[in-house]
Short mmCIF file of C-alpha atoms and ligand atoms in Angstrom, two decimals:
data_model
loop_
_atom_site.label_atom_id
_atom_site.label_comp_id
_atom_site.label_asym_id
_atom_site.label_seq_id
_atom_site.Cartn_x
_atom_site.Cartn_y
_atom_site.Cartn_z
CA MET A 5 -1.83 -17.66 16.21
CA ILE A 6 -4.67 -15.83 14.47
CA TYR A 7 -4.96 -12.09 14.49
CA LEU A 8 -8.16 -10.08 14.25
CA VAL A 9 -7.66 -6.38 13.13
CA GLU A 10 -11.16 -5.00 13.41
CA HIS A 11 -14.89 -5.83 12.74
CA PHE A 12 -17.71 -3.74 11.79
CA PHE A 13 -21.23 -3.81 10.28
CA SER A 14 -21.49 -1.76 7.05
CA ILE A 15 -22.55 -1.61 3.50
CA GLN A 16 -20.39 -3.74 1.24
CA GLY A 17 -18.73 -1.39 -1.02
CA GLU A 18 -17.03 -3.42 -3.85
CA GLY A 19 -17.82 -6.36 -6.19
CA ARG A 20 -20.97 -8.49 -6.80
CA TYR A 21 -22.49 -7.74 -3.45
CA SER A 22 -21.94 -4.04 -3.47
CA GLY A 23 -24.66 -2.40 -1.41
CA VAL A 24 -25.47 -5.54 0.68
CA PRO A 25 -25.35 -5.01 4.50
CA SER A 26 -22.48 -7.09 5.84
CA ILE A 27 -20.75 -7.88 8.90
CA PHE A 28 -16.92 -7.46 8.20
CA ILE A 29 -14.30 -9.50 9.98
CA ARG A 30 -10.74 -8.28 9.08
CA PHE A 31 -7.84 -10.44 9.77
CA GLY A 32 -4.26 -9.39 10.04
CA GLY A 33 -1.50 -10.66 8.00
CA CYS A 34 -0.74 -10.88 4.25
CA ASN A 35 1.66 -12.75 2.10
CA LEU A 36 1.98 -9.54 -0.30
CA ARG A 37 2.62 -5.99 0.20
CA CYS A 38 1.41 -4.30 -2.93
CA PRO A 39 3.74 -1.14 -2.94
CA GLY A 40 2.30 0.28 -6.05
CA PHE A 41 -1.05 1.07 -4.51
CA GLY A 42 0.05 4.04 -2.57
CA SER A 43 2.16 5.49 0.23
CA TYR A 44 1.14 6.70 3.78
CA GLU A 45 2.57 8.80 6.41
CA ILE A 46 2.52 6.64 9.65
CA ALA A 47 4.25 7.53 12.80
CA GLY A 48 6.61 10.02 10.88
CA LYS A 49 7.38 7.34 8.37
CA THR A 50 6.54 6.93 4.73
CA VAL A 51 5.16 3.65 4.13
CA ARG A 52 4.26 2.20 0.76
CA GLY A 53 1.40 -0.30 0.51
CA CYS A 54 -2.26 -0.75 0.08
CA ASP A 55 -5.40 0.89 1.58
CA THR A 56 -5.61 -1.85 4.26
CA ILE A 57 -1.87 -1.41 5.26
CA ARG A 58 -3.01 -1.59 8.93
CA ALA A 59 -4.02 -5.33 8.20
CA VAL A 60 -0.70 -6.06 6.62
CA ASP A 61 2.12 -4.44 8.58
CA SER A 62 2.42 -6.43 11.77
CA GLY A 63 5.10 -4.14 12.92
CA LEU A 64 3.58 -0.71 12.74
CA PHE A 65 0.02 -1.74 13.60
CA ARG A 66 0.41 -4.72 15.98
CA GLU A 67 -1.08 -2.98 18.86
CA ARG A 68 -4.24 -2.94 16.91
CA TRP A 69 -4.16 -6.60 16.14
CA ARG A 70 -5.77 -8.90 18.75
CA GLU A 71 -4.92 -12.43 19.23
CA ILE A 72 -7.88 -14.82 18.86
CA ALA A 73 -7.66 -17.76 21.07
CA SER A 74 -10.96 -19.64 19.93
CA THR A 75 -13.63 -19.95 17.40
CA ASP A 76 -16.09 -18.88 20.07
CA MET A 77 -14.53 -15.57 20.32
CA LEU A 78 -15.26 -14.92 16.63
CA ILE A 79 -18.72 -16.37 16.85
CA LYS A 80 -19.46 -13.99 19.79
CA ILE A 81 -18.57 -11.04 17.75
CA VAL A 82 -21.11 -11.99 15.16
CA GLU A 83 -23.73 -12.70 17.63
CA ALA A 84 -23.38 -9.25 19.28
CA TYR A 85 -24.20 -7.69 16.06
CA MET A 86 -27.11 -10.06 15.46
CA GLU A 87 -28.67 -8.95 18.76
CA SER A 88 -29.73 -5.81 16.88
CA ILE A 89 -30.22 -7.12 13.34
CA ASP A 90 -33.45 -8.92 12.47
CA TYR A 91 -32.45 -10.31 9.12
CA ARG A 92 -29.32 -12.09 7.87
CA PRO A 93 -26.60 -9.95 6.63
CA ASP A 94 -23.56 -11.35 4.60
CA VAL A 95 -20.46 -12.09 6.49
CA VAL A 96 -17.28 -10.86 4.61
CA ILE A 97 -14.17 -12.28 5.74
CA THR A 98 -11.26 -10.05 4.66
CA GLY A 99 -7.67 -8.74 5.48
CA GLY A 100 -4.84 -8.64 4.81
CA GLU A 101 -4.96 -11.88 3.24
CA PRO A 102 -7.36 -14.20 5.30
CA MET A 103 -6.38 -17.41 3.42
CA ILE A 104 -2.96 -17.46 5.35
CA TYR A 105 -5.22 -19.06 7.93
CA ALA A 106 -7.18 -21.44 5.82
CA GLU A 107 -6.08 -24.53 7.76
CA ASN A 108 -6.00 -23.02 11.26
CA PRO A 109 -8.84 -24.81 13.32
CA ILE A 110 -9.95 -21.47 14.87
CA PHE A 111 -10.44 -19.83 11.44
CA TYR A 112 -11.74 -23.03 9.84
CA GLY A 113 -14.11 -23.54 12.69
CA PHE A 114 -15.52 -20.01 12.37
CA ILE A 115 -16.23 -20.57 8.55
CA GLN A 116 -18.06 -23.82 9.37
CA ARG A 117 -20.28 -22.17 12.04
CA LEU A 118 -21.16 -19.29 9.71
CA ALA A 119 -22.05 -21.74 6.89
CA ALA A 120 -23.82 -23.95 9.19
CA GLU A 121 -25.95 -20.96 10.58
CA GLY A 122 -26.95 -19.94 6.93
CA PHE A 123 -24.83 -16.99 6.38
CA ARG A 124 -23.59 -16.12 3.00
CA VAL A 125 -20.05 -15.94 3.43
CA THR A 126 -17.62 -13.92 1.02
CA VAL A 127 -13.83 -14.22 1.49
CA GLU A 128 -11.88 -11.51 0.05
CA THR A 129 -8.68 -12.86 -1.32
CA ASN A 130 -5.61 -12.14 -3.39
CA ALA A 131 -5.99 -15.66 -4.76
CA THR A 132 -2.41 -16.80 -4.30
CA LEU A 133 -3.33 -19.29 -1.56
CA ALA A 134 -5.98 -21.91 -1.82
CA PRO A 135 -7.38 -24.11 0.97
CA PRO A 136 -7.20 -27.84 0.33
CA PHE A 137 -10.95 -28.22 -0.53
CA GLU A 138 -10.83 -31.99 0.06
CA ALA A 139 -9.70 -31.75 3.62
CA TYR A 140 -11.75 -28.66 4.32
CA PRO A 141 -14.90 -29.09 2.26
CA VAL A 142 -16.85 -26.05 3.86
CA TYR A 143 -14.85 -23.93 1.65
CA ARG A 144 -16.89 -25.15 -1.22
CA GLU A 145 -19.72 -23.20 0.33
CA VAL A 146 -17.70 -20.03 0.36
CA ILE A 147 -17.71 -17.29 -2.32
CA PHE A 148 -14.18 -16.15 -3.05
CA ALA A 149 -13.97 -12.64 -4.26
CA MET A 150 -10.59 -13.13 -6.23
CA ALA A 151 -8.68 -9.82 -6.26
CA VAL A 152 -5.77 -11.06 -8.26
CA LYS A 153 -3.25 -8.30 -8.39
CA LEU A 154 -2.17 -6.69 -11.75
CA ALA A 155 1.37 -5.16 -12.37
CA ASN A 156 0.08 -1.89 -11.03
CA SER A 157 0.33 -3.36 -7.45
CA GLY A 158 4.07 -3.22 -7.62
CA GLU A 159 4.28 -6.98 -6.83
CA PRO A 160 6.36 -9.16 -9.16
CA GLU A 161 4.33 -11.40 -11.28
CA ARG A 162 5.60 -14.70 -9.72
CA ARG A 163 4.12 -13.56 -6.38
CA ARG A 164 0.93 -12.15 -7.48
CA ILE A 165 -0.21 -14.86 -10.06
CA VAL A 166 -0.47 -18.36 -9.09
CA PRO A 167 -2.53 -20.09 -11.82
CA GLY A 168 -3.12 -23.32 -10.10
CA VAL A 169 -4.66 -21.40 -7.04
CA ILE A 170 -6.86 -19.27 -9.24
CA ARG A 171 -8.16 -22.38 -11.04
CA ARG A 172 -9.03 -24.07 -7.61
CA LEU A 173 -10.77 -20.99 -6.11
CA ALA A 174 -12.57 -20.26 -9.40
CA LYS A 175 -13.71 -23.86 -9.89
CA GLU A 176 -14.10 -25.16 -6.40
CA GLY A 177 -15.52 -22.11 -4.54
CA LYS A 178 -19.13 -21.25 -4.78
CA ASP A 179 -19.89 -18.54 -7.40
CA SER A 180 -16.34 -17.18 -7.01
CA PHE A 181 -15.70 -13.96 -8.97
CA PHE A 182 -12.65 -11.78 -10.16
CA LYS A 183 -12.29 -8.26 -8.86
CA PHE A 184 -9.38 -6.27 -10.27
CA THR A 185 -8.10 -2.94 -9.17
CA VAL A 186 -7.27 -0.78 -12.46
CA ASP A 187 -6.04 2.66 -12.55
CA LYS A 188 -6.18 5.20 -15.36
CA ARG A 189 -2.80 4.37 -16.59
CA SER A 190 -3.21 0.77 -16.69
CA ALA A 191 -6.66 1.05 -18.25
CA ASP A 192 -4.76 2.34 -21.27
CA GLU A 193 -1.69 0.39 -21.10
CA GLY A 194 -1.70 -3.51 -20.32
CA ALA A 195 -4.67 -4.17 -17.91
CA ALA A 196 -6.72 -5.61 -20.75
CA GLU A 197 -4.15 -8.02 -21.76
CA GLU A 198 -3.25 -8.89 -18.15
CA ILE A 199 -6.84 -9.59 -17.09
CA ALA A 200 -7.65 -11.52 -20.34
CA GLU A 201 -4.59 -13.74 -19.71
CA ILE A 202 -5.45 -14.35 -16.15
CA CYS A 203 -9.21 -15.19 -16.86
CA ASP A 204 -8.65 -17.14 -20.00
CA GLY A 205 -10.75 -20.23 -19.70
CA PHE A 206 -12.88 -19.24 -16.87
CA ASP A 207 -16.47 -18.05 -16.96
CA ASN A 208 -16.53 -16.43 -13.58
CA GLU A 209 -17.90 -12.95 -13.56
CA ILE A 210 -15.13 -10.17 -13.82
CA TYR A 211 -15.35 -6.87 -12.02
CA CYS A 212 -12.90 -3.97 -12.36
CA MET A 213 -12.86 -1.19 -9.93
CA PRO A 214 -10.91 1.95 -9.78
CA LEU A 215 -7.90 2.50 -7.49
CA GLY A 216 -8.57 4.95 -4.73
CA ASP A 217 -9.21 5.02 -1.18
CA ARG A 218 -10.40 8.52 -1.04
CA LEU A 219 -12.82 10.23 -3.15
CA GLU A 220 -10.45 12.52 -5.06
CA THR A 221 -8.42 9.62 -6.02
CA LEU A 222 -11.41 7.44 -6.86
CA GLN A 223 -12.69 10.28 -9.13
CA LEU A 224 -9.26 10.59 -10.70
CA HIS A 225 -9.46 7.01 -11.93
CA ALA A 226 -13.18 6.02 -12.09
CA PRO A 227 -14.08 7.58 -15.49
CA ALA A 228 -11.03 5.72 -17.28
CA VAL A 229 -12.13 2.41 -15.46
CA ALA A 230 -15.68 2.82 -16.62
CA ALA A 231 -14.54 3.31 -20.25
CA PHE A 232 -12.33 0.45 -19.85
CA CYS A 233 -15.29 -1.61 -18.85
CA LEU A 234 -17.28 -0.65 -21.54
CA ARG A 235 -14.52 -1.36 -24.06
CA GLU A 236 -13.60 -4.76 -22.76
CA GLY A 237 -16.97 -5.87 -21.60
CA TYR A 238 -16.21 -6.20 -17.88
CA ARG A 239 -18.49 -5.19 -14.88
CA TYR A 240 -17.61 -1.95 -13.33
CA SER A 241 -17.48 -2.01 -9.54
CA ASP A 242 -17.40 1.38 -7.71
CA ARG A 243 -16.09 1.62 -4.16
CA LEU A 244 -19.38 2.62 -2.54
CA HIS A 245 -17.88 2.94 0.87
CA VAL A 246 -15.39 5.74 -0.42
CA ARG A 247 -18.40 7.47 -1.96
CA LEU A 248 -20.36 7.35 1.17
CA TRP A 249 -17.75 7.95 4.01
CA ASN A 250 -14.62 9.02 2.04
CA ARG A 251 -11.47 8.20 4.04
CA GLU A 252 -13.21 6.55 6.93
CA GLU A 253 -12.32 2.88 6.90
CA LYS A 254 -15.87 1.41 7.12
CA ARG A 255 -17.19 -0.59 4.35
S1 LIG B 23 -2.75 -8.56 -1.26
FE1 LIG B 23 -4.56 -7.16 -0.64
S2 LIG B 23 -4.20 -6.86 1.60
FE2 LIG B 23 -2.28 -7.76 0.71
S3 LIG B 23 -0.91 -6.14 0.49
FE3 LIG B 23 -2.10 -6.43 -1.60
S4 LIG B 23 -3.80 -5.18 -1.53
FE4 LIG B 23 -2.98 -5.32 0.56
#
């Protein structure tokens, strides 16, 4: 079964296509948890996880997850947005970790239809799961935003860094790029070495963005991450949706 958490039309807030109007399709489920990224009060419980925990925790948020029974259900969502848009926005496939569905026929059929209709499709992924490109060649037309997790995610290295997968996404996806979440502390301690090691041998673009799903947290980390980018020669990515809408979930 494949689960949809939400969809919306907004401005891409992160990475290479920051600022580009995009239709976001967010799927539920992730193979990581990233407890280092924050803690949230949910239904009277303190839960550790990332800023999209609603797309990760199937127990706490399952009532917000919708079962998708066909590719057409997904296509109809895009078509409904396109009724009021007279240009072709990007489509961003996000999660959770959408690549848990890479071989699902409903999911793959959706990617095929989007590509056939000329949409630029970006898949936001933690880069620990690669599609078998030979059997599913349309993934070669997809841009993978490879958000490889650093030690600050709180995930053990063996779970968050899978070199063979990174290699495949970087080399076989179309114009894939790296996107790392860096905080004030890791900017000074360890992130440079980690990123250099992960990206060794690749010429894909490298973006670093500050930790923070609210303005005050973003502001806390952003100057250190900007200085880090200047020092290391990486591209700074802000979180434009946080600047624009603060805690609201739209981007
Ligand atoms: S990999 Fe991404 S979606 Fe999954 S828990 Fe980590 S930050 Fe959240």
